Amino acid sequence: MGPLVANEIISPDTNLFLAFLIGIGFGFVLESNGFSSSRRLAGMFYGYDTTVLKVFFTAAITGMLGLLFMSLFGWIDLSLIYINPTYLWSAIGGGVIMGVGFILGGYCPGTSFCAASIGKLDALAFIGGIFLGVLLFTEAYPLWENFFNAKYLGSPLLSSVLGLSRGVMTLLIILVALGMFWVGEWAEKRFARDDYKLNQK
Amino acid sequence: MSKNREPKKYMNPYLGGVLLGLVLIVAFWVSGRGLGASGAVKSVVVAGVETVAPQHAQNAVYYKQHSEDSLKSWLVFEMLGVLVGGFLSGAIAGRLKFSVEKGPHVSGKIRLIAATVGGIFFGLGSQLGRGCTSGSALTGMAVLSLGGFVTMAAIFGTAFALAYFARKLWL
Amino acid sequence: MKGRLILAAVVIPLGIIIAAVPENTTKPYKLTAEELLSEVKEGTQFMTPDAVAQLMVEKDPSLQLIDVRSSHEFEKFSLPGAINIPLENLLSAEYEDILNQDVKVNVFYSNSSNVANQAWMITRQLGYQNNYVLEGGLNYWAETIMNPQKPAATSPNEEMARYNFRQGASAALGGASVEQAAAPESKAAAVPAVKAQKKKKSVQGGC
């Protein structure tokens, strides 16, 4: 069965069309959760709004459980799924730079496009910045080429690094995530602000 | 009037997370890959440079290695969908409005400058880290990739560590 | 608050179930004779010289070339960056980490593809993955990459592009490189700017 494109059930062009539909779903869910609001996203780092944490980890858990159950039922071949390769130094270095961008800009790339679609001008500025940043990366590529390719580890899974099965790893992450949600809800009360309303169901 | 135009409430975050996870699973099931965002920008930049300055693109290392990236890529179509999906949700909930969102004690101008600088950092970092919060952290975590967890920890760890210094922007 | 409890009530039981059931391994550890035959028939183990040259030019860190000829032949000539595992030593314990892993793409080569293919059969039967064979071996490599034949002027563009790529790759990888593992950094400037078609493994992704 899945993935449909790797098993040649659908053609590459159909795949692109479905990418567009998947994107609509992605954008719709992001916006409905308020990921189009930079104050909401930044609230994560000051504790007054931890929606990012909740949505992000709930989605990751749902994804993990979904993939494992689908694999169990034989609906998807996990060996055909793309697993991003780990280049340890650039993963850390890139992550740190992105962290700086996050706290300054208040968006990440996906959410900035989503916010721009409902008219947020700061998101538009952020998108302009992303283009400049990517251009800077590609133009000055020789500068960081070595760093970019250093410490290549293949595509290891966290579970295999820790010597656990995927299922046990998932259960552990679920428990950790639920603990973080509890802390997050506590923080929302502790760091609540007069000038900011959560405004969610 | 103004009471009618009050935007609707946001979705419950846990419900939203499950829905986002389902979108992610559909992407895996259909295309064998997760969601992403910054890769679409990269495709546009590479294609743009190749069109505007083909001579230059032939001589710079990066463009030569990525000449197969074209605008007709999965992520470009997905991001076009994000624009449509975000707009639809905003329209339904009554949140369509041109505005600059900012903390209460910062001017619009500074907010726009900070957003641009933040975007530059994020653009650079996403390429260096081979993916942004959606492509590397969220998707990577869903497939239990070590790289996904490392990138996620680095992004959020740094942002938390710097939150104090950037508090003027947000608080 | 309530949302969190509902979520917990759903995901914790699911997590316990998935942790308790054995993992569904869609790929069998060892192949049956039929499966091996069908792989051999389809020739999935072969990588074309062009695909290998592309990886070498890109300095793809996942590529590991393995010379399965005798160490004597290896010293006389080898491809840049290759390591030597003579076929008779294939099963020695010191090489197991290299052959049985999921990090790198191993490409066996010999003078033709015969010996390399034997090495591939043995490792495949052991259930090892990520091992491939350089199609046609060094002979075909010399023919296609080192001394490419210029196609007729009437050939389709695709063929011309392939020729241009091979010419550039030949220059970048050093026509007669006896010295091995010399990082071709300074030579990278000679890489041609052609749109070489890249072999796709499973599904490409990334952000």
Coordinates of C-alpha atoms in Angstrom, one line a residue:
Chain A
M1 CA 0.0 0.0 0.0
G2 CA 1.6 3.2 1.2
P3 CA 3.6 5.2 0.4
L4 CA 1.5 5.5 -2.7
V5 CA 4.1 7.3 -4.8
A6 CA 7.0 5.0 -4.0
N7 CA 4.8 2.0 -4.9
E8 CA 3.8 3.6 -8.1
I9 CA 0.1 3.6 -7.3
I10 CA -0.1 7.3 -8.2
S11 CA 2.0 9.2 -10.7
P12 CA 4.5 12.0 -9.8
D13 CA 2.2 14.6 -11.2
T14 CA -0.7 13.4 -9.1
N15 CA 1.7 13.5 -6.2
L16 CA 2.3 17.2 -6.8
F17 CA -1.4 17.9 -6.9
L18 CA -1.9 16.0 -3.7
A19 CA 1.0 18.0 -2.2
F20 CA -1.1 21.1 -2.8
L21 CA -4.1 19.5 -1.1
I22 CA -1.9 18.4 1.8
G23 CA -0.6 21.9 2.0
I24 CA -4.1 23.3 2.3
G25 CA -4.7 21.0 5.2
F26 CA -1.4 22.0 6.8
G27 CA -2.1 25.7 6.4
F28 CA -5.7 25.4 7.6
V29 CA -4.8 23.5 10.8
L30 CA -1.9 25.9 11.5
E31 CA -4.1 29.0 11.2
S32 CA -7.0 27.5 13.1
N33 CA -4.6 26.9 16.0
G34 CA -3.4 30.5 15.9
F35 CA 0.0 29.7 14.5
S36 CA -0.5 32.8 12.4
S37 CA 0.0 34.9 15.4
S38 CA 3.6 35.8 16.3
R39 CA 2.7 36.8 19.9
R40 CA 1.1 33.4 20.4
L41 CA 4.2 31.6 19.0
A42 CA 6.6 33.8 21.0
G43 CA 4.4 33.2 24.1
M44 CA 5.9 29.7 24.2
F45 CA 9.2 31.2 25.4
Y46 CA 7.7 33.4 28.1
G47 CA 5.2 30.9 29.3
Y48 CA 2.1 33.0 28.8
D49 CA 0.9 30.8 25.8
T50 CA 2.3 27.3 25.3
T51 CA 0.1 26.3 22.4
V52 CA 3.1 25.7 20.2
L53 CA 4.4 23.1 22.6
K54 CA 1.0 21.4 22.8
V55 CA 0.2 21.3 19.1
F56 CA 3.7 20.5 18.1
F57 CA 4.1 17.5 20.4
T58 CA 0.5 16.2 20.0
A59 CA 1.1 16.2 16.3
A60 CA 4.4 14.4 16.6
I61 CA 2.9 11.8 18.9
T62 CA -0.1 11.3 16.6
G63 CA 2.3 10.9 13.7
M64 CA 4.5 8.4 15.5
L65 CA 1.5 6.3 16.6
G66 CA -0.2 6.6 13.2
L67 CA 2.9 5.4 11.3
L68 CA 3.6 2.5 13.7
F69 CA 0.0 1.3 13.7
M70 CA -0.2 1.6 9.9
S71 CA 3.0 -0.4 9.6
L72 CA 1.5 -3.0 12.0
F73 CA -1.5 -3.4 9.8
G74 CA 0.7 -3.6 6.7
W75 CA -0.7 -0.3 5.2
I76 CA 2.6 1.4 4.9
D77 CA 6.2 0.3 4.3
L78 CA 8.3 2.2 6.8
S79 CA 11.5 1.3 5.0
L80 CA 10.3 3.5 2.1
I81 CA 9.7 6.5 4.2
Y82 CA 12.1 9.4 4.0
I83 CA 14.1 9.7 7.2
N84 CA 16.2 12.8 7.3
P85 CA 19.9 12.1 7.6
T86 CA 21.7 13.3 10.6
Y87 CA 24.8 15.5 10.2
L88 CA 25.3 16.1 13.9
W89 CA 27.2 19.4 13.8
S90 CA 25.1 21.1 11.2
A91 CA 21.9 19.9 12.9
I92 CA 23.0 21.6 16.1
G93 CA 24.5 24.7 14.5
G94 CA 21.6 25.1 12.2
G95 CA 19.2 24.6 15.1
V96 CA 20.9 27.3 17.2
I97 CA 20.8 29.8 14.4
M98 CA 17.1 29.0 13.9
G99 CA 16.5 29.5 17.6
V100 CA 17.9 33.0 17.3
G101 CA 15.7 33.6 14.3
F102 CA 12.6 32.3 16.2
I103 CA 13.0 34.6 19.2
L104 CA 13.7 37.6 17.1
G105 CA 11.2 37.0 14.3
G106 CA 8.5 35.2 16.2
Y107 CA 7.8 32.8 13.4
C108 CA 9.2 29.8 11.7
P109 CA 9.0 29.4 7.9
G110 CA 5.8 27.4 7.8
T111 CA 3.9 29.6 10.2
S112 CA 5.1 32.8 8.5
F113 CA 3.6 31.8 5.2
C114 CA 0.4 30.9 7.1
A115 CA 0.4 34.3 8.8
A116 CA 1.1 36.2 5.6
S117 CA -1.9 34.5 4.0
I118 CA -4.2 36.3 6.5
G119 CA -2.5 39.7 6.1
K120 CA 0.2 39.8 8.8
L121 CA 2.8 42.3 7.5
D122 CA 5.5 41.3 10.0
A123 CA 5.2 37.7 8.6
L124 CA 5.8 39.2 5.1
A125 CA 9.0 40.9 6.4
F126 CA 10.0 37.5 8.0
I127 CA 9.5 35.7 4.6
G128 CA 11.6 38.4 2.9
G129 CA 14.3 37.6 5.5
I130 CA 14.1 33.9 4.9
F131 CA 14.7 34.5 1.2
L132 CA 17.8 36.6 2.1
G133 CA 19.0 34.0 4.5
V134 CA 18.7 31.2 2.0
L135 CA 20.4 33.3 -0.6
L136 CA 23.2 34.0 1.9
F137 CA 23.6 30.3 2.5
T138 CA 23.7 29.3 -1.2
E139 CA 26.0 32.2 -2.2
A140 CA 28.5 31.6 0.6
Y141 CA 28.2 27.9 0.5
P142 CA 32.0 27.2 0.2
L143 CA 32.4 28.9 3.6
W144 CA 30.4 26.3 5.5
E145 CA 30.6 23.3 3.1
N146 CA 32.8 21.4 5.4
F147 CA 30.7 22.1 8.5
F148 CA 27.6 21.3 6.5
N149 CA 28.9 17.8 5.7
A150 CA 30.7 17.0 9.0
K151 CA 29.9 14.2 11.4
Y152 CA 27.6 12.3 9.1
L153 CA 25.8 9.6 11.0
G154 CA 23.5 8.2 8.4
S155 CA 19.8 8.2 9.2
P156 CA 19.7 6.8 12.7
L157 CA 16.6 6.6 14.8
L158 CA 16.5 7.9 18.4
S159 CA 15.1 4.6 19.4
S160 CA 18.0 2.6 17.9
V161 CA 20.5 5.0 19.4
L162 CA 19.0 4.3 22.8
G163 CA 18.6 0.6 22.1
L164 CA 14.8 0.6 22.4
S165 CA 12.1 -0.6 20.1
R166 CA 10.2 2.1 18.2
G167 CA 7.1 1.2 20.2
V168 CA 8.7 1.6 23.6
M169 CA 10.4 4.8 22.5
T170 CA 7.0 6.2 21.4
L171 CA 5.4 5.3 24.7
L172 CA 8.2 7.1 26.6
I173 CA 7.9 10.2 24.4
I174 CA 4.1 10.2 25.0
L175 CA 4.7 10.2 28.8
V176 CA 7.3 13.0 28.6
A177 CA 5.0 15.0 26.3
L178 CA 2.0 14.7 28.7
G179 CA 4.3 15.8 31.5
M180 CA 5.4 18.9 29.5
F181 CA 1.7 19.7 28.7
W182 CA 1.0 19.7 32.4
V183 CA 3.9 22.1 33.0
G184 CA 2.7 24.2 30.1
E185 CA -0.8 24.6 31.5
W186 CA 0.7 25.5 34.8
A187 CA 2.9 28.2 33.1
E188 CA 0.0 29.7 31.3
K189 CA -1.6 30.5 34.7
R190 CA 1.6 31.5 36.4
F191 CA 2.8 33.8 33.6
A192 CA -0.6 35.0 32.4
R193 CA -0.6 38.6 31.1
D194 CA -3.2 41.3 31.4
D195 CA -2.6 42.4 27.8
Y196 CA -2.9 39.0 26.3
K197 CA -5.9 36.7 26.1
L198 CA -5.6 33.0 25.2
N199 CA -8.9 33.1 23.3
Q200 CA -9.1 29.4 22.6
K201 CA -11.6 26.6 23.2
Chain B
M1 CA -20.7 46.3 14.7
S2 CA -17.5 45.6 16.4
K3 CA -19.0 42.8 18.4
N4 CA -19.9 41.0 15.3
R5 CA -16.5 41.3 13.9
E6 CA -14.8 39.7 16.9
P7 CA -12.6 36.9 15.5
K8 CA -13.6 33.4 16.5
K9 CA -11.8 31.5 19.1
Y10 CA -8.8 29.3 18.2
M11 CA -9.2 25.5 18.1
N12 CA -8.3 23.5 21.2
P13 CA -4.6 22.9 20.9
Y14 CA -4.8 19.2 21.6
L15 CA -7.4 18.7 18.9
G16 CA -5.3 20.9 16.6
G17 CA -2.3 18.8 17.3
V18 CA -4.1 15.6 16.5
L19 CA -5.4 17.1 13.2
L20 CA -1.9 18.3 12.3
G21 CA -0.6 14.8 13.1
L22 CA -3.3 13.4 10.7
V23 CA -2.2 15.7 7.9
L24 CA 1.4 14.5 8.5
I25 CA 0.3 10.9 8.3
V26 CA -1.5 11.5 5.1
A27 CA 1.6 13.1 3.7
F28 CA 3.6 10.0 4.7
W29 CA 1.1 7.6 3.3
V30 CA 0.7 9.4 0.0
S31 CA 4.2 10.7 -0.7
G32 CA 6.4 8.9 1.8
R33 CA 7.6 12.2 3.3
G34 CA 6.6 14.6 5.9
L35 CA 5.7 18.3 5.8
G36 CA 8.2 21.1 5.1
A37 CA 8.5 24.7 4.5
S38 CA 12.0 26.1 4.0
G39 CA 12.8 23.7 1.2
A40 CA 10.2 25.5 -0.9
V41 CA 12.1 28.8 -0.4
K42 CA 15.3 27.1 -1.4
S43 CA 13.8 25.8 -4.6
V44 CA 12.6 29.3 -5.4
V45 CA 16.0 30.8 -4.6
V46 CA 17.9 28.2 -6.7
A47 CA 15.5 28.6 -9.6
G48 CA 15.6 32.3 -9.3
V49 CA 19.4 32.6 -9.3
E50 CA 19.6 30.2 -12.3
T51 CA 17.2 32.4 -14.2
V52 CA 18.5 35.8 -13.2
A53 CA 22.2 35.0 -13.3
P54 CA 22.8 31.7 -15.2
Q55 CA 26.5 32.5 -15.6
H56 CA 26.9 32.8 -11.9
A57 CA 24.8 29.7 -11.2
Q58 CA 27.2 27.7 -13.3
N59 CA 30.2 28.7 -11.3
A60 CA 29.0 28.7 -7.7
V61 CA 29.3 25.3 -6.0
Y62 CA 25.9 25.1 -4.4
Y63 CA 23.8 25.7 -7.5
K64 CA 25.7 23.1 -9.4
Q65 CA 25.0 20.4 -6.8
H66 CA 21.4 21.4 -6.6
S67 CA 20.6 22.0 -10.2
E68 CA 17.9 19.3 -10.1
D69 CA 15.9 21.4 -7.7
S70 CA 13.2 23.1 -9.7
L71 CA 10.1 25.0 -9.0
K72 CA 8.1 21.9 -9.8
S73 CA 8.9 20.3 -6.5
W74 CA 6.7 18.8 -3.8
L75 CA 7.4 21.4 -1.2
V76 CA 6.6 24.3 -3.5
F77 CA 3.2 22.9 -4.2
E78 CA 2.7 22.1 -0.6
M79 CA 3.6 25.7 0.4
L80 CA 1.2 27.1 -2.2
G81 CA -1.4 25.0 -0.4
V82 CA -0.4 26.4 2.9
L83 CA -1.2 29.9 1.7
V84 CA -4.6 28.8 0.5
G85 CA -5.4 26.8 3.6
G86 CA -4.3 29.6 5.9
F87 CA -6.4 32.1 4.0
L88 CA -9.5 29.8 4.1
S89 CA -9.2 29.3 7.8
G90 CA -8.6 33.0 8.4
A91 CA -11.6 33.9 6.2
I92 CA -13.9 31.5 8.0
A93 CA -12.8 32.7 11.4
G94 CA -12.9 36.4 10.5
R95 CA -9.2 37.0 11.0
L96 CA -8.3 38.5 7.6
K97 CA -6.8 41.9 8.2
F98 CA -3.6 43.7 7.2
S99 CA -1.7 44.3 10.4
V100 CA 1.7 44.3 12.1
E101 CA 1.5 42.1 15.2
K102 CA 3.9 43.1 17.9
G103 CA 4.5 43.2 21.7
P104 CA 2.8 46.1 23.5
H105 CA 6.0 48.0 24.1
V106 CA 7.7 48.0 20.8
S107 CA 7.2 50.2 17.7
G108 CA 6.0 48.7 14.4
K109 CA 9.2 49.7 12.7
I110 CA 11.4 47.8 15.2
R111 CA 9.0 44.8 15.0
L112 CA 9.4 44.7 11.2
I113 CA 13.2 45.0 11.4
A114 CA 13.4 42.3 14.0
A115 CA 11.1 40.1 11.9
T116 CA 13.3 40.5 8.9
V117 CA 16.5 39.8 10.8
G118 CA 14.8 36.8 12.4
G119 CA 13.9 35.6 8.9
I120 CA 17.5 35.9 7.7
F121 CA 18.6 33.8 10.7
F122 CA 15.9 31.3 10.1
G123 CA 16.6 31.0 6.4
L124 CA 20.3 30.5 6.9
G125 CA 19.8 28.1 9.8
S126 CA 17.2 26.0 8.0
Q127 CA 19.6 25.3 5.2
L128 CA 22.5 24.6 7.4
G129 CA 20.3 22.3 9.6
R130 CA 18.7 20.6 6.5
G131 CA 15.2 21.6 7.5
C132 CA 13.2 23.9 9.7
T133 CA 10.7 23.3 12.5
S134 CA 8.3 21.6 10.1
G135 CA 10.7 19.6 7.9
S136 CA 13.3 18.6 10.4
A137 CA 11.9 18.9 13.9
L138 CA 8.2 17.9 13.5
T139 CA 8.6 15.4 10.7
G140 CA 11.9 14.1 12.0
M141 CA 10.3 13.5 15.4
A142 CA 7.3 11.7 14.0
V143 CA 9.7 9.2 12.3
L144 CA 11.8 9.1 15.5
S145 CA 14.9 10.4 13.6
L146 CA 17.8 11.3 15.8
G147 CA 18.4 14.4 13.7
G148 CA 14.8 15.6 14.3
F149 CA 15.2 15.5 18.0
V150 CA 18.6 17.2 17.9
T151 CA 17.3 20.0 15.7
M152 CA 14.2 20.5 17.8
A153 CA 16.2 20.7 21.0
A154 CA 18.7 23.1 19.5
I155 CA 15.9 25.4 18.2
F156 CA 13.8 25.5 21.3
G157 CA 16.8 25.5 23.7
T158 CA 18.4 28.5 22.0
A159 CA 15.1 30.4 21.8
F160 CA 14.5 29.8 25.5
A161 CA 18.0 30.8 26.4
L162 CA 17.7 34.0 24.5
A163 CA 14.1 34.8 25.5
Y164 CA 15.3 37.0 28.4
F165 CA 17.4 39.2 26.1
A166 CA 14.6 39.6 23.6
R167 CA 11.9 40.3 26.1
K168 CA 11.5 44.0 25.0
L169 CA 10.2 42.7 21.7
W170 CA 7.4 40.6 23.2
L171 CA 6.5 41.6 26.8
Chain C
M1 CA -7.1 21.0 31.1
K2 CA -9.9 18.8 30.0
G3 CA -8.3 18.4 26.6
R4 CA -5.2 17.1 28.1
L5 CA -6.9 14.4 30.0
I6 CA -8.9 13.3 27.0
L7 CA -5.7 13.2 25.0
A8 CA -3.9 11.2 27.7
A9 CA -6.8 8.8 27.9
V10 CA -6.4 8.1 24.2
V11 CA -2.7 8.1 23.6
I12 CA -1.4 6.3 26.7
P13 CA -3.3 3.1 25.9
L14 CA -2.3 3.3 22.3
G15 CA 1.3 3.8 23.3
I16 CA 1.1 0.8 25.6
I17 CA -0.3 -1.3 22.8
I18 CA 2.4 -0.3 20.3
A19 CA 5.1 -0.8 22.9
A20 CA 3.9 -4.3 23.7
V21 CA 3.5 -5.6 20.2
P22 CA 6.6 -6.8 18.3
E23 CA 7.8 -4.5 15.6
N24 CA 6.5 -5.2 12.2
T25 CA 9.5 -5.7 10.0
T26 CA 8.4 -5.4 6.5
K27 CA 11.7 -6.5 5.2
P28 CA 12.7 -10.1 6.1
Y29 CA 16.2 -10.4 7.5
K30 CA 17.2 -13.2 5.1
L31 CA 16.0 -13.5 1.6
T32 CA 14.5 -16.7 0.2
A33 CA 16.0 -18.1 -2.9
E34 CA 13.1 -16.8 -4.9
E35 CA 13.5 -13.3 -3.6
L36 CA 17.2 -13.3 -4.3
L37 CA 16.6 -14.6 -7.8
S38 CA 14.1 -11.8 -8.5
E39 CA 16.5 -9.2 -7.3
V40 CA 19.2 -10.6 -9.5
K41 CA 16.9 -10.7 -12.5
E42 CA 15.8 -7.1 -12.0
G43 CA 19.4 -6.1 -11.5
T44 CA 18.5 -3.8 -8.6
Q45 CA 22.0 -4.2 -7.1
F46 CA 23.7 -2.4 -10.0
M47 CA 24.7 1.3 -9.9
T48 CA 25.7 2.8 -13.2
P49 CA 29.1 4.5 -13.5
D50 CA 27.3 7.8 -14.0
A51 CA 25.4 7.5 -10.7
V52 CA 28.6 6.6 -8.8
A53 CA 30.6 9.4 -10.5
Q54 CA 27.9 11.8 -9.6
L55 CA 28.2 10.8 -5.9
M56 CA 32.0 11.1 -6.1
V57 CA 31.9 14.5 -7.7
E58 CA 29.4 15.7 -5.1
K59 CA 31.7 14.3 -2.4
D60 CA 28.6 12.6 -1.0
P61 CA 29.8 11.4 2.5
S62 CA 27.5 8.4 2.3
L63 CA 29.4 6.8 -0.6
Q64 CA 31.8 4.0 0.3
L65 CA 33.7 2.4 -2.6
I66 CA 34.9 -1.1 -1.9
D67 CA 37.5 -2.8 -4.1
V68 CA 37.0 -6.5 -4.0
R69 CA 40.1 -7.4 -6.1
S70 CA 43.4 -8.6 -4.6
S71 CA 45.4 -6.2 -2.6
H72 CA 48.1 -6.4 -5.3
E73 CA 45.7 -5.1 -7.9
F74 CA 44.3 -2.5 -5.5
E75 CA 47.8 -1.0 -5.0
K76 CA 48.3 -0.7 -8.7
F77 CA 45.1 1.1 -9.4
S78 CA 42.0 2.0 -7.4
L79 CA 39.2 4.6 -7.5
P80 CA 39.7 7.6 -5.3
G81 CA 38.5 7.0 -1.7
A82 CA 38.1 3.2 -2.2
I83 CA 39.0 0.7 0.5
N84 CA 40.2 -2.8 -0.3
I85 CA 38.3 -5.9 0.9
P86 CA 39.6 -8.8 -1.3
L87 CA 36.7 -11.3 -1.9
E88 CA 38.4 -14.1 0.0
N89 CA 38.5 -11.9 3.1
L90 CA 34.9 -10.8 2.8
L91 CA 33.6 -12.8 5.7
S92 CA 36.4 -11.9 8.1
A93 CA 35.1 -10.3 11.3
E94 CA 37.0 -7.1 10.9
Y95 CA 34.9 -6.1 7.8
E96 CA 31.5 -6.9 9.2
D97 CA 31.0 -3.4 10.6
I98 CA 31.7 -2.0 7.1
L99 CA 29.4 -4.4 5.3
N100 CA 26.5 -4.7 7.7
Q101 CA 25.4 -1.2 8.4
D102 CA 22.7 1.3 7.5
V103 CA 24.7 4.5 7.3
K104 CA 26.7 4.3 4.1
V105 CA 26.1 3.2 0.5
N106 CA 28.7 0.5 -0.2
V107 CA 29.6 0.0 -3.9
F108 CA 31.6 -3.1 -4.7
Y109 CA 33.7 -3.0 -7.8
S110 CA 36.2 -5.4 -9.6
N111 CA 37.6 -5.4 -13.1
S112 CA 34.4 -6.5 -14.6
S113 CA 31.2 -6.9 -12.5
N114 CA 31.7 -10.6 -11.9
V115 CA 33.6 -10.7 -8.6
A116 CA 31.8 -7.7 -7.3
N117 CA 28.5 -9.4 -8.0
Q118 CA 29.7 -12.5 -6.1
A119 CA 30.5 -10.2 -3.1
W120 CA 27.1 -8.7 -3.3
M121 CA 25.3 -12.1 -3.5
I122 CA 27.1 -13.2 -0.3
T123 CA 26.3 -10.1 1.7
R124 CA 22.8 -10.0 0.4
Q125 CA 22.2 -13.6 1.5
L126 CA 23.4 -12.6 4.9
G127 CA 20.7 -10.0 5.0
Y128 CA 23.0 -7.0 4.7
Q129 CA 21.6 -3.9 3.1
N130 CA 22.9 -0.9 1.3
N131 CA 25.4 -2.9 -0.8
Y132 CA 25.6 -2.3 -4.5
V133 CA 27.7 -3.2 -7.5
L134 CA 29.4 -0.9 -9.9
E135 CA 27.8 -1.9 -13.2
G136 CA 30.4 -3.2 -15.6
G137 CA 33.3 -2.8 -13.2
L138 CA 36.5 -0.8 -13.8
N139 CA 36.6 -1.8 -17.5
Y140 CA 33.2 -0.1 -18.2
W141 CA 34.2 2.7 -15.8
A142 CA 37.3 3.4 -17.9
E143 CA 35.1 3.3 -21.1
T144 CA 32.3 5.5 -19.9
I145 CA 33.8 7.9 -17.4
M146 CA 37.5 8.1 -18.1
N147 CA 37.4 8.0 -21.9
P148 CA 33.9 8.9 -22.9
Q149 CA 33.0 8.5 -26.5
K150 CA 31.6 11.7 -28.0
P151 CA 28.2 10.9 -29.3
A152 CA 27.2 11.7 -32.9
A153 CA 26.1 15.3 -33.5
T154 CA 22.6 14.1 -34.2
S155 CA 22.3 12.4 -30.8
P156 CA 19.5 13.6 -28.5
N157 CA 20.3 16.3 -26.0
E158 CA 20.2 13.9 -23.2
E159 CA 23.1 11.9 -24.6
M160 CA 25.1 15.1 -25.1
A161 CA 24.4 16.1 -21.5
R162 CA 25.6 12.7 -20.3
Y163 CA 28.7 13.0 -22.4
N164 CA 29.5 16.5 -21.0
F165 CA 28.9 15.2 -17.5
R166 CA 31.2 12.3 -18.0
Q167 CA 33.9 14.5 -19.4
G168 CA 33.7 16.8 -16.5
A169 CA 33.6 14.0 -14.0
S170 CA 36.6 12.5 -15.6
A171 CA 38.5 15.7 -15.1
A172 CA 37.3 16.2 -11.6
L173 CA 38.1 12.6 -10.5
G174 CA 41.5 12.7 -12.2
G175 CA 41.9 10.6 -15.3
A176 CA 44.7 8.3 -13.9
S177 CA 44.6 8.6 -10.2
V178 CA 46.9 6.1 -8.6
E179 CA 46.9 8.0 -5.4
Q180 CA 43.8 7.2 -3.5
A181 CA 41.6 9.1 -1.0
A182 CA 43.2 12.4 -2.0
A183 CA 40.3 14.7 -1.3
P184 CA 39.4 16.1 -4.7
E185 CA 38.7 19.5 -3.2
S186 CA 41.0 21.6 -5.5
K187 CA 39.7 19.6 -8.5
A188 CA 36.1 20.4 -7.7
A189 CA 36.5 23.6 -9.8
A190 CA 36.5 21.4 -12.9
V191 CA 33.1 20.0 -12.2
P192 CA 30.8 20.7 -15.1
A193 CA 27.6 22.5 -14.8
V194 CA 25.4 19.9 -16.3
K195 CA 22.0 18.7 -15.2
A196 CA 23.0 15.2 -14.4
Q197 CA 20.0 13.0 -13.6
K198 CA 20.4 11.9 -10.0
K199 CA 19.3 8.4 -9.0
K200 CA 16.6 8.6 -6.3
K201 CA 16.6 6.3 -3.4
S202 CA 13.2 5.5 -2.0
V203 CA 11.6 8.9 -1.4
Q204 CA 13.5 12.1 -1.3
G205 CA 12.4 14.6 1.3
G206 CA 13.7 17.2 3.6
C207 CA 12.7 20.7 4.3

